[in-house]
Each structure stands twice: as C-alpha cells, then as structure tokens.
XYZ file of C-alpha atoms in Angstrom:
191
model
C 124.823 100.385 130.245
C 126.354 99.730 126.780
C 125.246 100.650 123.260
C 123.941 97.322 121.633
C 125.728 95.557 119.029
C 123.510 96.551 116.522
C 123.566 100.080 117.320
C 124.964 102.104 114.359
C 126.213 105.643 114.831
C 127.975 107.125 112.042
C 130.864 109.341 112.702
C 129.768 113.194 112.555
C 126.201 112.098 113.105
C 124.088 115.037 113.763
C 120.799 113.384 114.093
C 119.778 110.093 115.489
C 120.777 107.485 112.922
C 120.181 104.118 114.648
C 119.927 101.026 112.483
C 117.871 98.950 114.989
C 115.792 101.613 116.228
C 113.610 103.426 113.652
C 111.884 105.802 116.223
C 111.074 105.643 119.880
C 108.685 102.699 119.763
C 111.270 100.702 118.331
C 113.625 101.312 121.043
C 110.663 100.351 123.497
C 109.959 97.318 121.749
C 113.769 96.460 121.824
C 113.828 96.912 125.582
C 110.954 94.822 125.997
C 112.144 91.826 124.227
C 115.721 92.273 125.448
C 113.886 91.335 128.816
C 111.789 88.648 127.365
C 108.579 90.341 128.888
C 104.993 90.299 127.380
C 104.015 93.679 126.174
C 100.944 93.198 128.027
C 102.851 93.233 131.370
C 105.249 95.802 130.838
C 107.507 96.874 134.519
C 106.821 100.706 133.480
C 109.770 101.466 136.135
C 112.521 99.401 134.737
C 111.987 100.197 131.089
C 111.522 103.835 131.810
C 114.891 103.625 133.445
C 116.515 101.934 130.692
C 114.908 103.955 127.910
C 116.232 107.214 129.920
C 119.597 105.756 130.003
C 119.798 105.125 126.130
C 118.528 108.603 125.770
C 121.626 109.775 127.960
C 123.893 107.763 126.112
C 122.721 109.318 122.889
C 123.213 112.681 124.311
C 126.580 111.549 125.606
C 127.665 110.635 122.075
C 126.598 114.253 120.906
C 123.535 113.031 118.857
C 120.773 115.393 118.060
C 117.901 113.585 119.665
C 114.386 113.430 117.916
C 111.743 114.872 119.909
C 109.853 111.812 119.145
C 112.227 109.956 121.508
C 112.006 112.765 124.081
C 107.859 112.659 123.981
C 108.124 108.898 124.563
C 110.407 109.584 127.691
C 107.720 112.137 128.923
C 104.959 109.520 128.243
C 107.040 106.703 129.977
C 107.698 109.321 133.000
C 103.920 110.211 133.130
C 102.903 106.524 133.347
C 105.404 105.909 136.103
C 104.095 108.628 138.119
C 100.476 107.526 137.945
C 101.439 104.000 138.735
C 102.913 105.536 142.133
C 99.571 107.261 142.955
C 97.199 105.406 144.587
C 95.261 102.643 142.331
C 91.678 103.977 143.298
C 92.059 107.658 141.770
C 93.728 105.943 138.819
C 90.873 103.617 138.069
C 88.187 106.074 138.513
C 89.974 108.591 136.233
C 91.436 106.888 133.065
C 92.065 103.188 133.976
C 95.106 101.380 133.476
C 97.700 104.080 132.219
C 99.709 101.678 130.333
C 96.849 100.357 127.937
C 97.536 102.894 125.434
C 100.927 102.322 125.504
C 100.412 98.577 125.151
C 97.948 99.254 122.200
C 100.501 101.563 120.689
C 103.172 99.096 120.840
C 100.960 96.018 119.519
C 99.792 98.467 116.655
C 103.380 99.462 115.938
C 104.651 95.917 115.882
C 102.039 94.473 113.528
C 102.993 97.173 111.023
C 106.406 96.663 111.359
C 105.977 93.178 110.481
C 103.700 93.747 107.613
C 106.459 96.240 106.442
C 109.096 93.554 107.042
C 107.053 91.093 104.638
C 106.518 93.581 101.921
C 110.134 94.511 101.986
C 111.287 90.660 101.090
C 108.669 90.699 98.236
C 110.564 91.196 94.783
C 109.615 94.752 93.158
C 109.541 95.445 89.395
C 112.462 97.490 88.515
C 114.373 96.968 92.154
C 115.464 93.222 91.667
C 115.645 93.263 87.927
C 116.021 95.483 84.901
C 114.814 95.234 81.489
C 117.482 95.234 78.683
C 116.190 96.361 75.581
C 118.363 95.874 72.323
C 117.771 96.996 68.900
C 119.621 94.523 66.784
C 119.029 96.767 63.541
C 120.956 99.526 65.014
C 123.940 97.137 65.788
C 126.730 97.136 63.325
C 126.676 93.728 61.723
C 129.663 91.574 62.486
C 131.453 89.437 59.419
C 132.965 86.277 60.743
C 136.595 86.413 59.880
C 137.726 84.822 56.683
C 139.016 81.463 56.740
C 142.688 81.634 55.637
C 145.180 78.846 54.848
C 148.927 78.825 55.356
C 149.396 79.005 51.416
C 147.370 82.079 51.062
C 149.373 83.805 53.687
C 152.870 82.629 51.827
C 151.268 84.097 48.586
C 150.150 87.230 49.933
C 153.561 87.785 51.712
C 155.494 87.157 48.180
C 153.177 89.748 46.439
C 154.031 92.272 49.010
C 157.823 91.487 48.669
C 157.518 91.932 44.880
C 155.701 95.337 45.155
C 158.392 96.537 47.144
C 160.940 95.680 44.863
C 159.085 97.084 41.894
C 158.539 100.656 43.749
C 161.992 100.999 44.841
C 163.338 104.440 45.236
C 164.619 105.847 42.119
C 167.469 108.546 42.227
C 166.372 111.023 39.184
C 169.185 112.968 37.931
C 169.163 116.198 36.197
C 170.628 116.378 32.620
C 172.829 119.247 32.184
C 171.868 121.074 29.099
C 173.416 124.282 27.854
C 171.054 126.949 26.337
C 173.017 126.611 23.176
C 172.396 123.046 23.005
C 168.534 123.813 23.353
C 168.512 126.498 20.846
C 169.995 124.546 18.180
C 167.805 121.825 18.936
C 164.729 123.928 18.746
C 166.093 125.157 15.116
C 166.427 121.858 14.116
C 162.889 120.924 14.457
C 161.571 123.890 13.117
C 163.916 123.618 9.921
C 162.870 120.014 9.856
C-alpha cells in the first residue's frame, strides 16, 4: 500500500508527524472515507487490514509510533476477533462491538468540523496587528525650501569669492639682528 499523497513525513522524523492524520481516529476516518463507506456500516476486517498496513508502513519509515495508534490497532483487532465469534454470544454480552467505535468516530468527526470552523474565524492579534504611533515623539520634518536657479548661482558666486579672499598666504619671517633690535628699543626709550 502506498502512502497517501497528503501524508507528510519530515526527514529525520522521530515521531509520527502526519499532516492529514492528527491521531488514530483521523487515520480511521481517512480509511473509511477513502472507501466511501458509511460510518455506521464499517467493514471491520478491511479497515483493520488497511490500518495495520499503514502502521507497518510507518514502522518501515522508522517513525516512532504513538501509543494511540497502537491502541486503536489493538481495539480494531479486538472488534475483528469478536466479529468472528458466534453472533448469539456477542449479543448476549455486549451487543455490537462496533457501536463504541462508531460513537467515538462520529463524536470525533463533529469536534473536527467545529475545530475547522473555529480555525476559519478571524482572531484578534493573529490576522491583524494594531500599530500605535506617538506622533509627538517623531521628529518634525520641515519641507525643503523652494529654491530658484538665480539663488543657486548667487550662492555659488559667494562661495567662490570666499575662496579668493581666504587664499593661502605665505608668511615670511623678517630677519632682524640683535643689534637692530637694541637700537630700536633705545630709540623708543630716549624718545
């Protein structure tokens, strides 16, 4: 038996990670719907065989089976074995052994449909997020000044004039002798 196309098994999976089957009841419902069967009229032998095949396939893929899957397999095997017993003994003891399984499947299917409906509803803080902006804390942006071409030309001319005015000057040191300085100082003092 091949794995269903919607069966997702991640590489290096250590647990049963099935996209379609969330639990053993999901797998059972999948097998029943695949054969277009009524839940009330489950052919236990065929479903049990397919269920066990899927469990074997999961073991071959080295997936660690959840205890729930094995428990469901044991339950199906028990129901199958009871179906093989004479019908008079079964009816005297418990009635139809499939009744509890059918009840659980129907209840599970109802819960699953309700859960899918709830999942489709919009949730606060999941589908949208409120953005709060304090405009007082934002720096105020000034619009750029309107500038005409004449103003740009004038500003450029001023910059060029400043460059000319602040041209680099070479400063030379005057060479003066000590004698010249002494005579200058004496001339001021006599003065």
